[in-house]
Amino acid sequence: MYRRIKLIKGDITKVSTEVIVNAANTSLIGTSGVSSDIHKAGGIVIDQQCMDIRRRLGGCKTGEIVVTDAGNLDARYVIHTVGPVWKGGEKRESELLYNCYTNALKESVRLECKKIAFPNISTGIYGYPKKEAAKIALKATEDFLKENKEIEEVLFVSYDEENYEIYDELLKQQNK
């Protein structure tokens, strides 16, 4: 299973994969962080499809997902998921973050995609403690991969050194 989980330090908009996951906000407007980078790199098609989703659904709820084409990114789709804002851990944050990863993986299978790349959801302006978020991300991914063979590669893309080191250490512990 762990061979299917990989880690890189870099820019998720430069990754070649089938699905790129966007750490979105509920309005699906790419205003800051990785979401802004994905909207800019993907181009107008992502913005247009997010506007259409907002008109039809009103946006995206925390822990849920919506899908757009990937535009200019080297991927087929962008799965937008809204991570929880950290409020001390008493507002179902861990459950909602777990759902972000699980729902994105389920949707990748539904889309018949075998490779998916995740950013570090909720660890930026949403303030989720990075180590706790990484543990949840890996747990959700491992739980999913145990039951599903369709996904061949889950790539965790850490833009910053701190998140990279946290994931690297957790993955090394699991591989012992």
Protein backbone atom coordinates (compact mmCIF):
# COMPACT_ATOMS: atom_id res chain seq x y z
CA MET A 1 0.00 0.00 0.00
CA TYR A 2 2.74 2.45 0.95
CA ARG A 3 4.32 2.07 -2.47
CA ARG A 4 1.20 3.77 -3.80
CA ILE A 5 1.76 6.79 -1.53
CA LYS A 6 4.47 9.21 -2.60
CA LEU A 7 5.71 12.54 -1.30
CA ILE A 8 7.32 15.43 -3.14
CA LYS A 9 8.27 18.94 -2.19
CA GLY A 10 7.15 21.38 -4.83
CA ASP A 11 4.37 23.19 -6.61
CA ILE A 12 1.23 21.13 -7.17
CA THR A 13 0.46 23.12 -10.34
CA LYS A 14 3.61 21.62 -11.92
CA VAL A 15 2.70 17.99 -11.17
CA SER A 16 1.73 15.63 -13.97
CA THR A 17 -1.17 13.46 -12.80
CA GLU A 18 -4.80 12.69 -13.59
CA VAL A 19 -6.39 14.56 -10.66
CA ILE A 20 -5.15 17.58 -8.78
CA VAL A 21 -6.97 18.33 -5.55
CA ASN A 22 -7.56 21.98 -4.75
CA ALA A 23 -7.84 23.20 -1.16
CA ALA A 24 -10.79 25.43 -1.97
CA ASN A 25 -13.04 27.77 -0.03
CA THR A 26 -16.81 27.37 0.07
CA SER A 27 -17.32 29.96 -2.68
CA LEU A 28 -14.85 28.15 -5.00
CA ILE A 29 -13.11 31.45 -5.74
CA GLY A 30 -9.33 31.03 -5.88
CA THR A 31 -8.38 34.00 -3.72
CA SER A 32 -5.30 32.83 -1.82
CA GLY A 33 -2.77 30.07 -1.27
CA VAL A 34 -2.78 26.89 -3.31
CA SER A 35 -6.29 27.59 -4.56
CA SER A 36 -5.19 30.86 -6.15
CA ASP A 37 -2.21 29.11 -7.74
CA ILE A 38 -4.40 26.34 -9.19
CA HIS A 39 -6.93 28.81 -10.59
CA LYS A 40 -4.16 30.91 -12.19
CA ALA A 41 -2.26 27.96 -13.64
CA GLY A 42 -5.40 26.17 -14.83
CA GLY A 43 -6.79 29.22 -16.57
CA ILE A 44 -10.23 30.56 -17.28
CA VAL A 45 -11.93 27.16 -17.70
CA ILE A 46 -11.58 26.46 -13.96
CA ASP A 47 -12.99 29.87 -13.04
CA GLN A 48 -15.90 29.48 -15.44
CA GLN A 49 -16.80 26.00 -14.24
CA CYS A 50 -16.54 27.10 -10.58
CA MET A 51 -18.90 30.01 -11.34
CA ASP A 52 -21.34 27.56 -12.91
CA ILE A 53 -21.16 25.31 -9.83
CA ARG A 54 -21.78 28.34 -7.58
CA ARG A 55 -24.86 29.24 -9.64
CA ARG A 56 -26.21 25.67 -9.50
CA LEU A 57 -25.18 24.57 -6.00
CA GLY A 58 -24.25 27.74 -4.16
CA GLY A 59 -20.65 26.59 -3.69
CA CYS A 60 -19.14 23.65 -1.84
CA LYS A 61 -19.60 22.61 1.78
CA THR A 62 -16.76 21.81 4.16
CA GLY A 63 -15.63 18.20 3.75
CA GLU A 64 -17.34 17.87 0.38
CA ILE A 65 -16.03 18.00 -3.20
CA VAL A 66 -16.89 19.37 -6.64
CA VAL A 67 -15.10 18.69 -9.92
CA THR A 68 -13.94 20.84 -12.82
CA ASP A 69 -11.78 20.24 -15.83
CA ALA A 70 -8.08 20.94 -15.22
CA GLY A 71 -7.71 23.58 -17.92
CA ASN A 72 -4.02 24.26 -18.58
CA LEU A 73 -2.78 22.01 -15.75
CA ASP A 74 -1.11 18.69 -16.65
CA ALA A 75 -4.11 16.73 -15.33
CA ARG A 76 -7.59 15.71 -16.44
CA TYR A 77 -9.55 17.08 -13.50
CA VAL A 78 -9.39 19.33 -10.49
CA ILE A 79 -11.30 18.12 -7.46
CA HIS A 80 -12.08 21.09 -5.25
CA THR A 81 -12.55 20.27 -1.57
CA VAL A 82 -13.17 22.59 1.34
CA GLY A 83 -11.15 21.78 4.42
CA PRO A 84 -12.21 22.82 7.88
CA VAL A 85 -11.05 25.99 9.60
CA TRP A 86 -9.28 24.99 12.82
CA LYS A 87 -11.35 25.97 15.87
CA GLY A 88 -9.52 23.99 18.53
CA GLY A 89 -10.65 20.51 17.47
CA GLU A 90 -14.12 20.59 18.98
CA LYS A 91 -16.10 21.36 15.81
CA ARG A 92 -15.72 18.04 13.94
CA GLU A 93 -12.57 19.33 12.20
CA SER A 94 -10.85 15.92 12.07
CA GLU A 95 -13.96 14.23 10.63
CA LEU A 96 -14.40 16.96 8.02
CA LEU A 97 -10.73 16.86 7.01
CA TYR A 98 -10.84 13.07 6.75
CA ASN A 99 -13.89 13.45 4.48
CA CYS A 100 -11.99 15.83 2.18
CA TYR A 101 -9.44 13.12 1.39
CA THR A 102 -11.89 10.22 1.27
CA ASN A 103 -14.40 12.04 -0.94
CA ALA A 104 -11.65 13.10 -3.37
CA LEU A 105 -10.34 9.54 -3.61
CA LYS A 106 -13.85 8.14 -4.16
CA GLU A 107 -14.48 10.69 -6.90
CA SER A 108 -11.18 9.81 -8.58
CA VAL A 109 -12.30 6.19 -8.79
CA ARG A 110 -15.69 7.27 -10.15
CA LEU A 111 -13.86 9.33 -12.81
CA GLU A 112 -11.73 6.26 -13.64
CA CYS A 113 -8.53 8.03 -12.64
CA LYS A 114 -5.63 6.12 -11.13
CA LYS A 115 -3.36 8.99 -10.03
CA ILE A 116 -4.20 11.85 -7.68
CA ALA A 117 -2.18 14.67 -6.12
CA PHE A 118 -3.10 16.36 -2.82
CA PRO A 119 -1.87 19.61 -1.29
CA ASN A 120 -1.72 20.05 2.48
CA ILE A 121 -5.42 20.79 3.03
CA SER A 122 -6.38 23.29 5.77
CA THR A 123 -2.81 23.88 7.03
CA GLY A 124 -2.43 27.38 5.60
CA ILE A 125 -4.80 30.22 6.42
CA TYR A 126 -7.32 27.73 7.88
CA GLY A 127 -4.82 27.11 10.68
CA TYR A 128 -5.10 23.34 11.08
CA PRO A 129 -2.07 22.04 13.04
CA LYS A 130 0.21 20.60 10.36
CA LYS A 131 1.19 17.35 12.06
CA GLU A 132 -2.39 16.52 13.00
CA ALA A 133 -3.56 17.32 9.46
CA ALA A 134 -0.86 15.08 7.98
CA LYS A 135 -1.86 12.19 10.26
CA ILE A 136 -5.48 12.54 9.16
CA ALA A 137 -4.53 12.78 5.48
CA LEU A 138 -2.42 9.63 5.66
CA LYS A 139 -5.01 7.73 7.72
CA ALA A 140 -7.81 8.59 5.28
CA THR A 141 -5.63 7.60 2.34
CA GLU A 142 -4.48 4.33 3.92
CA ASP A 143 -8.02 3.40 4.91
CA PHE A 144 -9.21 4.04 1.37
CA LEU A 145 -6.34 2.19 -0.32
CA LYS A 146 -6.88 -0.91 1.86
CA GLU A 147 -10.34 -1.31 0.34
CA ASN A 148 -9.72 0.07 -3.16
CA LYS A 149 -7.16 -1.16 -5.65
CA GLU A 150 -8.13 1.24 -8.44
CA ILE A 151 -5.88 4.07 -7.28
CA GLU A 152 -2.27 3.42 -8.30
CA GLU A 153 -0.61 6.59 -6.98
CA VAL A 154 -1.46 9.10 -4.29
CA LEU A 155 0.97 11.98 -4.33
CA PHE A 156 1.25 14.38 -1.41
CA VAL A 157 2.73 17.64 -2.66
CA SER A 158 4.16 19.86 0.07
CA TYR A 159 5.03 23.37 -0.96
CA ASP A 160 6.73 24.25 2.31
CA GLU A 161 9.60 22.49 4.04
CA GLU A 162 7.75 22.04 7.34
CA ASN A 163 4.87 20.06 5.83
CA TYR A 164 7.30 18.04 3.72
CA GLU A 165 9.35 17.04 6.79
CA ILE A 166 6.22 16.11 8.75
CA TYR A 167 4.91 13.83 5.97
CA ASP A 168 8.38 12.38 5.38
CA GLU A 169 8.76 11.45 9.05
CA LEU A 170 5.25 9.95 9.29
CA LEU A 171 5.77 7.89 6.14
CA LYS A 172 9.13 6.63 7.39
CA GLN A 173 7.52 5.56 10.68
CA GLN A 174 4.82 3.65 8.79
CA ASN A 175 7.35 1.87 6.59
CA LYS A 176 9.30 0.47 9.55
